[in-house]
Amino acid sequence: MTESLPQEFETALRRTADRRGVFGESLYYFSEVASTNDEAARLAEAGADEGTTVVASAQTAGRGRLGRTWFSPPGAGLYVSVIVRDRRAAPLLTLAGGVAVAEAIRGATGLPVEIKWPNDIVVDAGLGRRRKLAGILAEASSGTEGLLYVILGFGINLLPVAYPPDIATRATSLAGELGRSVDAGPVLAECLAALAERVHDLASGHRRRVVGRWAELSPSARGARVQFEAGSGSITGVTAGIAEDGALLVRAGARVEAVRSGQVRWL
Ligand code: BTN
């Protein structure tokens, strides 16, 4: 059963209504859910429109990329999933999501977050180290006639908590970085407004705007040493930007490799 939206969300959403288009127009709030991506997929299967949004204060089975768990304790984060049906937006939706969440956090809080390929939202912790405070998970569903919808889910750590040992040294939160508490309402509302803008860019043929902004927000996509697995074994190289399709380019000796999926180790 969906619940009534907390006042802090209500107010912030009202203030951004003219910039959000259909994003968040229909919004379902839960104090706890297994995964907002699953709830949004259920709604999409039942015919919910583009922009329909699911927000939860806690997840009991939050998912991350590459089969990982997304730690989602009550009240410590913002857990959000949005239905996107526009096929023109699908190929670069993960990058667009990263740009939208990074710009929204910057706009709502002033924290100069960056993106780490493909879609980690991080803060620069100095000496080439970065701490992650948000992540994006896009899950597509297709039928015989092609793409039906994509669920774009994002999780943003709001408060510092006791993170599980495997992520404790690499995770951070908005309040932890800013040294003050942060209202979740404006962060959510700005994310939806920024997502509306970036999905519109993709749908109207302005892919370069999204890719260009992504590159500006991602200094580590150029000149950072990385290692990744290829068919031929493990390759070490230096990041050299991203391709038009969102692949991370890595210079390794005389070759430039395009990394499209899997895990990249930042050295
Ligand atoms: C990652 O960086 O690995 C992606 C994390 C995505 C987490 C969000 S939280 C809201 C939505 N529901 C989920 O189960 N996952 C995404």
PDB file of C-alpha atoms and ligand atoms in Angstrom:
ATOM      1  CA  MET A   1       0.000   0.000   0.000  1.00  0.00           C
ATOM      2  CA  THR A   2       1.347   3.395  -0.966  1.00  0.00           C
ATOM      3  CA  GLU A   3       1.561   6.009   1.797  1.00  0.00           C
ATOM      4  CA  SER A   4       1.097   9.783   1.882  1.00  0.00           C
ATOM      5  CA  LEU A   5       4.107  11.807   0.824  1.00  0.00           C
ATOM      6  CA  PRO A   6       6.048  13.489   3.670  1.00  0.00           C
ATOM      7  CA  GLN A   7       5.577  17.288   3.715  1.00  0.00           C
ATOM      8  CA  GLU A   8       9.256  18.048   2.930  1.00  0.00           C
ATOM      9  CA  PHE A   9       8.903  16.228  -0.407  1.00  0.00           C
ATOM     10  CA  GLU A  10       5.507  17.775  -1.128  1.00  0.00           C
ATOM     11  CA  THR A  11       6.800  21.347  -0.772  1.00  0.00           C
ATOM     12  CA  ALA A  12       9.982  20.834  -2.798  1.00  0.00           C
ATOM     13  CA  LEU A  13       8.111  19.058  -5.593  1.00  0.00           C
ATOM     14  CA  ARG A  14       5.601  21.894  -5.813  1.00  0.00           C
ATOM     15  CA  ARG A  15       8.443  24.398  -6.171  1.00  0.00           C
ATOM     16  CA  THR A  16       9.984  22.531  -9.118  1.00  0.00           C
ATOM     17  CA  ALA A  17       6.741  21.562 -10.898  1.00  0.00           C
ATOM     18  CA  ASP A  18       7.441  23.784 -13.920  1.00  0.00           C
ATOM     19  CA  ARG A  19      10.870  22.150 -14.518  1.00  0.00           C
ATOM     20  CA  ARG A  20       9.979  18.499 -13.960  1.00  0.00           C
ATOM     21  CA  GLY A  21       7.603  17.846 -16.867  1.00  0.00           C
ATOM     22  CA  VAL A  22       6.088  14.412 -16.262  1.00  0.00           C
ATOM     23  CA  PHE A  23       8.857  13.364 -13.876  1.00  0.00           C
ATOM     24  CA  GLY A  24       7.358  12.877 -10.419  1.00  0.00           C
ATOM     25  CA  GLU A  25       3.898  13.912 -11.637  1.00  0.00           C
ATOM     26  CA  SER A  26       2.719  10.547 -10.448  1.00  0.00           C
ATOM     27  CA  LEU A  27       4.656   9.616  -7.307  1.00  0.00           C
ATOM     28  CA  TYR A  28       4.362   6.636  -4.955  1.00  0.00           C
ATOM     29  CA  TYR A  29       5.944   6.882  -1.515  1.00  0.00           C
ATOM     30  CA  PHE A  30       6.752   3.959   0.801  1.00  0.00           C
ATOM     31  CA  SER A  31       8.420   4.104   4.209  1.00  0.00           C
ATOM     32  CA  GLU A  32       9.873   0.663   3.403  1.00  0.00           C
ATOM     33  CA  VAL A  33       9.931  -1.478   0.284  1.00  0.00           C
ATOM     34  CA  ALA A  34      12.068  -4.379  -0.979  1.00  0.00           C
ATOM     35  CA  SER A  35      13.476  -2.420  -3.937  1.00  0.00           C
ATOM     36  CA  THR A  36      12.055   0.744  -5.506  1.00  0.00           C
ATOM     37  CA  ASN A  37      13.210  -0.605  -8.896  1.00  0.00           C
ATOM     38  CA  ASP A  38      10.934  -3.631  -8.396  1.00  0.00           C
ATOM     39  CA  GLU A  39       7.980  -1.439  -7.380  1.00  0.00           C
ATOM     40  CA  ALA A  40       8.519   0.814 -10.395  1.00  0.00           C
ATOM     41  CA  ALA A  41       8.766  -2.226 -12.710  1.00  0.00           C
ATOM     42  CA  ARG A  42       5.470  -3.539 -11.305  1.00  0.00           C
ATOM     43  CA  LEU A  43       3.845  -0.181 -12.031  1.00  0.00           C
ATOM     44  CA  ALA A  44       5.368  -0.088 -15.535  1.00  0.00           C
ATOM     45  CA  GLU A  45       4.032  -3.596 -16.266  1.00  0.00           C
ATOM     46  CA  ALA A  46       0.589  -2.344 -15.209  1.00  0.00           C
ATOM     47  CA  GLY A  47       0.893   0.508 -17.756  1.00  0.00           C
ATOM     48  CA  ALA A  48       2.171   3.414 -15.623  1.00  0.00           C
ATOM     49  CA  ASP A  49       3.330   6.412 -17.641  1.00  0.00           C
ATOM     50  CA  GLU A  50       6.784   7.834 -18.329  1.00  0.00           C
ATOM     51  CA  GLY A  51       8.000   9.794 -15.306  1.00  0.00           C
ATOM     52  CA  THR A  52       6.116   7.746 -12.711  1.00  0.00           C
ATOM     53  CA  THR A  53       8.325   7.788  -9.627  1.00  0.00           C
ATOM     54  CA  VAL A  54       8.707   5.509  -6.600  1.00  0.00           C
ATOM     55  CA  VAL A  55      10.407   6.859  -3.458  1.00  0.00           C
ATOM     56  CA  ALA A  56      11.211   4.901  -0.300  1.00  0.00           C
ATOM     57  CA  SER A  57      12.805   5.765   3.033  1.00  0.00           C
ATOM     58  CA  ALA A  58      14.248   2.256   3.377  1.00  0.00           C
ATOM     59  CA  GLN A  59      14.793  -0.815   1.182  1.00  0.00           C
ATOM     60  CA  THR A  60      15.115  -4.363   2.459  1.00  0.00           C
ATOM     61  CA  ALA A  61      16.572  -5.688  -0.827  1.00  0.00           C
ATOM     62  CA  GLY A  62      18.145  -2.650  -2.503  1.00  0.00           C
ATOM     63  CA  ARG A  63      20.226  -3.634  -5.547  1.00  0.00           C
ATOM     64  CA  GLY A  64      23.387  -2.135  -6.978  1.00  0.00           C
ATOM     65  CA  ARG A  65      25.301  -2.764 -10.210  1.00  0.00           C
ATOM     66  CA  LEU A  66      27.010  -6.069 -10.929  1.00  0.00           C
ATOM     67  CA  GLY A  67      24.726  -8.000  -8.553  1.00  0.00           C
ATOM     68  CA  ARG A  68      25.769  -6.047  -5.482  1.00  0.00           C
ATOM     69  CA  THR A  69      23.532  -5.030  -2.582  1.00  0.00           C
ATOM     70  CA  TRP A  70      22.687  -1.350  -2.089  1.00  0.00           C
ATOM     71  CA  PHE A  71      22.782  -0.670   1.653  1.00  0.00           C
ATOM     72  CA  SER A  72      19.456   1.124   2.331  1.00  0.00           C
ATOM     73  CA  PRO A  73      18.795   1.575   6.064  1.00  0.00           C
ATOM     74  CA  PRO A  74      15.724   3.593   7.213  1.00  0.00           C
ATOM     75  CA  GLY A  75      15.949   7.349   6.851  1.00  0.00           C
ATOM     76  CA  ALA A  76      19.671   7.373   5.977  1.00  0.00           C
ATOM     77  CA  GLY A  77      19.260   7.684   2.224  1.00  0.00           C
ATOM     78  CA  LEU A  78      17.025   8.611  -0.646  1.00  0.00           C
ATOM     79  CA  TYR A  79      15.956   5.584  -2.679  1.00  0.00           C
ATOM     80  CA  VAL A  80      14.206   6.491  -5.929  1.00  0.00           C
ATOM     81  CA  SER A  81      13.152   4.799  -9.189  1.00  0.00           C
ATOM     82  CA  VAL A  82      11.674   6.440 -12.269  1.00  0.00           C
ATOM     83  CA  ILE A  83       9.960   4.890 -15.303  1.00  0.00           C
ATOM     84  CA  VAL A  84      11.388   6.001 -18.666  1.00  0.00           C
ATOM     85  CA  ARG A  85       9.589   4.793 -21.795  1.00  0.00           C
ATOM     86  CA  ASP A  86      11.105   7.038 -24.462  1.00  0.00           C
ATOM     87  CA  ARG A  87      13.205   4.710 -26.629  1.00  0.00           C
ATOM     88  CA  ARG A  88      15.365   7.563 -27.893  1.00  0.00           C
ATOM     89  CA  ALA A  89      16.624   8.133 -24.347  1.00  0.00           C
ATOM     90  CA  ALA A  90      17.440   4.512 -23.548  1.00  0.00           C
ATOM     91  CA  PRO A  91      20.975   4.027 -24.962  1.00  0.00           C
ATOM     92  CA  LEU A  92      22.564   6.784 -22.860  1.00  0.00           C
ATOM     93  CA  LEU A  93      20.119   6.816 -19.975  1.00  0.00           C
ATOM     94  CA  THR A  94      22.689   5.647 -17.423  1.00  0.00           C
ATOM     95  CA  LEU A  95      24.997   8.532 -18.316  1.00  0.00           C
ATOM     96  CA  ALA A  96      22.066  10.968 -18.322  1.00  0.00           C
ATOM     97  CA  GLY A  97      21.091   9.683 -14.869  1.00  0.00           C
ATOM     98  CA  GLY A  98      24.617  10.293 -13.591  1.00  0.00           C
ATOM     99  CA  VAL A  99      24.656  13.840 -14.970  1.00  0.00           C
ATOM    100  CA  ALA A 100      21.199  14.550 -13.511  1.00  0.00           C
ATOM    101  CA  VAL A 101      21.979  13.240 -10.016  1.00  0.00           C
ATOM    102  CA  ALA A 102      25.381  14.991  -9.910  1.00  0.00           C
ATOM    103  CA  GLU A 103      23.918  18.311 -11.063  1.00  0.00           C
ATOM    104  CA  ALA A 104      20.986  17.998  -8.661  1.00  0.00           C
ATOM    105  CA  ILE A 105      23.251  17.354  -5.663  1.00  0.00           C
ATOM    106  CA  ARG A 106      25.465  20.278  -6.681  1.00  0.00           C
ATOM    107  CA  GLY A 107      22.429  22.539  -7.140  1.00  0.00           C
ATOM    108  CA  ALA A 108      20.576  21.523  -3.972  1.00  0.00           C
ATOM    109  CA  THR A 109      23.559  21.362  -1.591  1.00  0.00           C
ATOM    110  CA  GLY A 110      26.565  23.096  -3.196  1.00  0.00           C
ATOM    111  CA  LEU A 111      28.708  19.960  -2.753  1.00  0.00           C
ATOM    112  CA  PRO A 112      31.011  19.673  -5.823  1.00  0.00           C
ATOM    113  CA  VAL A 113      30.397  15.980  -6.530  1.00  0.00           C
ATOM    114  CA  GLU A 114      31.936  14.234  -9.529  1.00  0.00           C
ATOM    115  CA  ILE A 115      31.004  11.202 -11.622  1.00  0.00           C
ATOM    116  CA  LYS A 116      33.204   8.110 -11.810  1.00  0.00           C
ATOM    117  CA  TRP A 117      32.545   5.906 -14.836  1.00  0.00           C
ATOM    118  CA  PRO A 118      30.006   4.623 -15.458  1.00  0.00           C
ATOM    119  CA  ASN A 119      27.700   6.183 -12.900  1.00  0.00           C
ATOM    120  CA  ASP A 120      29.141   6.451  -9.389  1.00  0.00           C
ATOM    121  CA  ILE A 121      28.599   9.836  -7.773  1.00  0.00           C
ATOM    122  CA  VAL A 122      31.703  10.544  -5.735  1.00  0.00           C
ATOM    123  CA  VAL A 123      33.551  13.228  -3.803  1.00  0.00           C
ATOM    124  CA  ASP A 124      37.244  13.810  -4.295  1.00  0.00           C
ATOM    125  CA  ALA A 125      38.979  12.714  -1.083  1.00  0.00           C
ATOM    126  CA  GLY A 126      42.459  13.829  -2.258  1.00  0.00           C
ATOM    127  CA  LEU A 127      45.511  11.806  -3.335  1.00  0.00           C
ATOM    128  CA  GLY A 128      43.494  10.259  -6.166  1.00  0.00           C
ATOM    129  CA  ARG A 129      41.001   8.723  -3.750  1.00  0.00           C
ATOM    130  CA  ARG A 130      37.239   9.152  -4.055  1.00  0.00           C
ATOM    131  CA  ARG A 131      34.348   8.348  -1.737  1.00  0.00           C
ATOM    132  CA  LYS A 132      31.010   7.282  -3.179  1.00  0.00           C
ATOM    133  CA  LEU A 133      27.790   8.900  -2.042  1.00  0.00           C
ATOM    134  CA  ALA A 134      25.302   7.883  -4.717  1.00  0.00           C
ATOM    135  CA  GLY A 135      24.812   5.268  -7.431  1.00  0.00           C
ATOM    136  CA  ILE A 136      22.549   4.678 -10.405  1.00  0.00           C
ATOM    137  CA  LEU A 137      21.064   1.433 -11.681  1.00  0.00           C
ATOM    138  CA  ALA A 138      19.209   1.340 -15.010  1.00  0.00           C
ATOM    139  CA  GLU A 139      17.219  -1.866 -15.702  1.00  0.00           C
ATOM    140  CA  ALA A 140      15.548  -2.290 -19.090  1.00  0.00           C
ATOM    141  CA  SER A 141      12.621  -4.480 -20.060  1.00  0.00           C
ATOM    142  CA  SER A 142      12.032  -5.526 -23.658  1.00  0.00           C
ATOM    143  CA  GLY A 143       9.286  -7.376 -25.515  1.00  0.00           C
ATOM    144  CA  THR A 144       8.952  -8.762 -29.039  1.00  0.00           C
ATOM    145  CA  GLU A 145       8.700  -5.212 -30.390  1.00  0.00           C
ATOM    146  CA  GLY A 146      11.778  -3.952 -28.637  1.00  0.00           C
ATOM    147  CA  LEU A 147      12.274  -1.848 -25.545  1.00  0.00           C
ATOM    148  CA  LEU A 148       9.214  -1.466 -23.318  1.00  0.00           C
ATOM    149  CA  TYR A 149      10.643   0.660 -20.519  1.00  0.00           C
ATOM    150  CA  VAL A 150      13.724   1.373 -18.456  1.00  0.00           C
ATOM    151  CA  ILE A 151      13.640   1.719 -14.683  1.00  0.00           C
ATOM    152  CA  LEU A 152      16.208   4.293 -13.661  1.00  0.00           C
ATOM    153  CA  GLY A 153      16.962   3.850  -9.978  1.00  0.00           C
ATOM    154  CA  PHE A 154      19.219   6.007  -7.867  1.00  0.00           C
ATOM    155  CA  GLY A 155      20.303   5.854  -4.263  1.00  0.00           C
ATOM    156  CA  ILE A 156      21.820   8.846  -2.454  1.00  0.00           C
ATOM    157  CA  ASN A 157      23.384   8.526   1.008  1.00  0.00           C
ATOM    158  CA  LEU A 158      21.997  11.380   3.116  1.00  0.00           C
ATOM    159  CA  LEU A 159      23.324  10.584   6.598  1.00  0.00           C
ATOM    160  CA  PRO A 160      26.482   8.879   7.825  1.00  0.00           C
ATOM    161  CA  VAL A 161      25.690   5.405   9.209  1.00  0.00           C
ATOM    162  CA  ALA A 162      27.648   2.297  10.108  1.00  0.00           C
ATOM    163  CA  TYR A 163      28.279   1.050   6.549  1.00  0.00           C
ATOM    164  CA  PRO A 164      29.033  -2.655   6.015  1.00  0.00           C
ATOM    165  CA  PRO A 165      32.806  -3.384   6.265  1.00  0.00           C
ATOM    166  CA  ASP A 166      33.218  -4.001   2.514  1.00  0.00           C
ATOM    167  CA  ILE A 167      32.177  -0.409   1.675  1.00  0.00           C
ATOM    168  CA  ALA A 168      32.944   1.438   4.931  1.00  0.00           C
ATOM    169  CA  THR A 169      36.190   3.048   3.740  1.00  0.00           C
ATOM    170  CA  ARG A 170      34.756   4.009   0.348  1.00  0.00           C
ATOM    171  CA  ALA A 171      31.265   5.261   1.265  1.00  0.00           C
ATOM    172  CA  THR A 172      30.195   8.694   2.402  1.00  0.00           C
ATOM    173  CA  SER A 173      27.025  10.781   2.709  1.00  0.00           C
ATOM    174  CA  LEU A 174      25.853  14.309   1.992  1.00  0.00           C
ATOM    175  CA  ALA A 175      25.651  15.218   5.694  1.00  0.00           C
ATOM    176  CA  GLY A 176      29.031  13.573   6.351  1.00  0.00           C
ATOM    177  CA  GLU A 177      30.669  15.687   3.644  1.00  0.00           C
ATOM    178  CA  LEU A 178      28.858  18.947   4.358  1.00  0.00           C
ATOM    179  CA  GLY A 179      28.972  18.725   8.148  1.00  0.00           C
ATOM    180  CA  ARG A 180      25.290  19.596   8.394  1.00  0.00           C
ATOM    181  CA  SER A 181      21.989  17.842   7.823  1.00  0.00           C
ATOM    182  CA  VAL A 182      20.435  17.978   4.367  1.00  0.00           C
ATOM    183  CA  ASP A 183      16.730  18.160   3.462  1.00  0.00           C
ATOM    184  CA  ALA A 184      15.833  15.224   1.261  1.00  0.00           C
ATOM    185  CA  GLY A 185      12.959  17.127  -0.424  1.00  0.00           C
ATOM    186  CA  PRO A 186      14.999  19.589  -2.504  1.00  0.00           C
ATOM    187  CA  VAL A 187      17.517  16.855  -3.425  1.00  0.00           C
ATOM    188  CA  LEU A 188      14.718  14.639  -4.758  1.00  0.00           C
ATOM    189  CA  ALA A 189      12.964  17.509  -6.543  1.00  0.00           C
ATOM    190  CA  GLU A 190      16.197  18.711  -8.203  1.00  0.00           C
ATOM    191  CA  CYS A 191      17.036  15.139  -9.294  1.00  0.00           C
ATOM    192  CA  LEU A 192      13.676  14.822 -11.032  1.00  0.00           C
ATOM    193  CA  ALA A 193      13.993  18.267 -12.655  1.00  0.00           C
ATOM    194  CA  ALA A 194      17.529  17.495 -13.884  1.00  0.00           C
ATOM    195  CA  LEU A 195      16.403  14.085 -15.147  1.00  0.00           C
ATOM    196  CA  ALA A 196      13.535  15.689 -17.088  1.00  0.00           C
ATOM    197  CA  GLU A 197      16.050  18.023 -18.753  1.00  0.00           C
ATOM    198  CA  ARG A 198      18.566  15.287 -19.623  1.00  0.00           C
ATOM    199  CA  VAL A 199      15.957  12.807 -20.892  1.00  0.00           C
ATOM    200  CA  HIS A 200      14.594  15.629 -23.051  1.00  0.00           C
ATOM    201  CA  ASP A 201      18.140  16.269 -24.382  1.00  0.00           C
ATOM    202  CA  LEU A 202      18.449  12.613 -25.417  1.00  0.00           C
ATOM    203  CA  ALA A 203      14.950  12.411 -26.874  1.00  0.00           C
ATOM    204  CA  SER A 204      15.469  15.561 -28.939  1.00  0.00           C
ATOM    205  CA  GLY A 205      18.748  14.372 -30.473  1.00  0.00           C
ATOM    206  CA  HIS A 206      21.130  16.327 -28.217  1.00  0.00           C
ATOM    207  CA  ARG A 207      23.231  13.362 -27.108  1.00  0.00           C
ATOM    208  CA  ARG A 208      26.408  15.438 -27.266  1.00  0.00           C
ATOM    209  CA  ARG A 209      25.065  17.779 -24.588  1.00  0.00           C
ATOM    210  CA  VAL A 210      24.719  14.841 -22.207  1.00  0.00           C
ATOM    211  CA  VAL A 211      28.034  13.212 -23.105  1.00  0.00           C
ATOM    212  CA  GLY A 212      29.826  16.585 -22.955  1.00  0.00           C
ATOM    213  CA  ARG A 213      28.416  17.460 -19.551  1.00  0.00           C
ATOM    214  CA  TRP A 214      29.212  13.946 -18.310  1.00  0.00           C
ATOM    215  CA  ALA A 215      32.853  14.422 -19.347  1.00  0.00           C
ATOM    216  CA  GLU A 216      33.032  17.798 -17.555  1.00  0.00           C
ATOM    217  CA  LEU A 217      31.702  16.221 -14.373  1.00  0.00           C
ATOM    218  CA  SER A 218      34.067  13.266 -14.587  1.00  0.00           C
ATOM    219  CA  PRO A 219      37.715  14.364 -14.321  1.00  0.00           C
ATOM    220  CA  SER A 220      38.762  10.759 -13.633  1.00  0.00           C
ATOM    221  CA  ALA A 221      37.666   9.783 -17.152  1.00  0.00           C
ATOM    222  CA  ARG A 222      40.928  11.348 -18.384  1.00  0.00           C
ATOM    223  CA  GLY A 223      44.390  10.534 -17.141  1.00  0.00           C
ATOM    224  CA  ALA A 224      43.559   8.029 -14.371  1.00  0.00           C
ATOM    225  CA  ARG A 225      45.284   4.631 -14.204  1.00  0.00           C
ATOM    226  CA  VAL A 226      42.835   1.734 -14.420  1.00  0.00           C
ATOM    227  CA  GLN A 227      42.798  -2.023 -14.871  1.00  0.00           C
ATOM    228  CA  PHE A 228      40.041  -4.082 -16.506  1.00  0.00           C
ATOM    229  CA  GLU A 229      39.435  -7.604 -17.782  1.00  0.00           C
ATOM    230  CA  ALA A 230      39.344  -8.205 -21.539  1.00  0.00           C
ATOM    231  CA  GLY A 231      39.065 -11.478 -23.471  1.00  0.00           C
ATOM    232  CA  SER A 232      42.867 -11.563 -23.629  1.00  0.00           C
ATOM    233  CA  GLY A 233      43.327 -11.079 -19.857  1.00  0.00           C
ATOM    234  CA  SER A 234      43.809  -8.144 -17.567  1.00  0.00           C
ATOM    235  CA  ILE A 235      44.733  -4.810 -19.176  1.00  0.00           C
ATOM    236  CA  THR A 236      46.227  -1.782 -17.419  1.00  0.00           C
ATOM    237  CA  GLY A 237      46.043   1.651 -19.000  1.00  0.00           C
ATOM    238  CA  VAL A 238      45.144   5.312 -18.627  1.00  0.00           C
ATOM    239  CA  THR A 239      41.624   6.688 -19.106  1.00  0.00           C
ATOM    240  CA  ALA A 240      41.199   8.722 -22.300  1.00  0.00           C
ATOM    241  CA  GLY A 241      37.599  10.025 -22.177  1.00  0.00           C
ATOM    242  CA  ILE A 242      34.347   8.387 -23.238  1.00  0.00           C
ATOM    243  CA  ALA A 243      33.001   7.366 -26.618  1.00  0.00           C
ATOM    244  CA  GLU A 244      29.717   8.649 -28.066  1.00  0.00           C
ATOM    245  CA  ASP A 245      28.028   5.433 -26.885  1.00  0.00           C
ATOM    246  CA  GLY A 246      29.205   5.932 -23.290  1.00  0.00           C
ATOM    247  CA  ALA A 247      32.077   3.411 -23.345  1.00  0.00           C
ATOM    248  CA  LEU A 248      35.123   4.338 -21.227  1.00  0.00           C
ATOM    249  CA  LEU A 249      38.193   4.767 -23.433  1.00  0.00           C
ATOM    250  CA  VAL A 250      41.454   3.455 -22.019  1.00  0.00           C
ATOM    251  CA  ARG A 251      44.844   3.966 -23.635  1.00  0.00           C
ATOM    252  CA  ALA A 252      47.028   0.888 -23.190  1.00  0.00           C
ATOM    253  CA  GLY A 253      50.307   1.217 -25.057  1.00  0.00           C
ATOM    254  CA  ALA A 254      49.552   2.070 -28.693  1.00  0.00           C
ATOM    255  CA  ARG A 255      45.923   0.911 -28.489  1.00  0.00           C
ATOM    256  CA  VAL A 256      42.786   2.615 -27.205  1.00  0.00           C
ATOM    257  CA  GLU A 257      40.341   0.083 -25.754  1.00  0.00           C
ATOM    258  CA  ALA A 258      36.613   0.798 -25.286  1.00  0.00           C
ATOM    259  CA  VAL A 259      35.299  -0.621 -22.001  1.00  0.00           C
ATOM    260  CA  ARG A 260      31.523  -1.094 -22.126  1.00  0.00           C
ATOM    261  CA  SER A 261      30.663  -3.242 -19.143  1.00  0.00           C
ATOM    262  CA  GLY A 262      32.101  -5.061 -16.184  1.00  0.00           C
ATOM    263  CA  GLN A 263      34.326  -3.866 -13.437  1.00  0.00           C
ATOM    264  CA  VAL A 264      37.083  -1.318 -13.792  1.00  0.00           C
ATOM    265  CA  ARG A 265      39.695  -1.177 -11.013  1.00  0.00           C
ATOM    266  CA  TRP A 266      40.949   2.340 -10.347  1.00  0.00           C
ATOM    267  CA  LEU A 267      44.650   2.157  -9.450  1.00  0.00           C
TER     268      LEU A 267
HETATM  269  C1  BTN B   1      25.301   1.189  -7.848  1.00  0.00           C
HETATM  270  O1  BTN B   1      26.062   2.146  -7.723  1.00  0.00           O
HETATM  271  O2  BTN B   1      25.702   0.022  -7.735  1.00  0.00           O
HETATM  272  C2  BTN B   1      23.851   1.444  -8.156  1.00  0.00           C
HETATM  273  C3  BTN B   1      23.029   1.647  -6.925  1.00  0.00           C
HETATM  274  C4  BTN B   1      21.560   1.902  -7.198  1.00  0.00           C
HETATM  275  C5  BTN B   1      20.733   1.907  -5.932  1.00  0.00           C
HETATM  276  C6  BTN B   1      19.328   2.381  -6.179  1.00  0.00           C
HETATM  277  S1  BTN B   1      18.478   2.716  -4.667  1.00  0.00           S
HETATM  278  C7  BTN B   1      16.990   2.908  -5.546  1.00  0.00           C
HETATM  279  C8  BTN B   1      16.959   1.820  -6.601  1.00  0.00           C
HETATM  280  N1  BTN B   1      16.423   0.584  -6.068  1.00  0.00           N
HETATM  281  C9  BTN B   1      17.337  -0.371  -6.038  1.00  0.00           C
HETATM  282  O3  BTN B   1      17.144  -1.534  -5.614  1.00  0.00           O
HETATM  283  N2  BTN B   1      18.498   0.067  -6.521  1.00  0.00           N
HETATM  284  C10 BTN B   1      18.416   1.448  -6.950  1.00  0.00           C
END
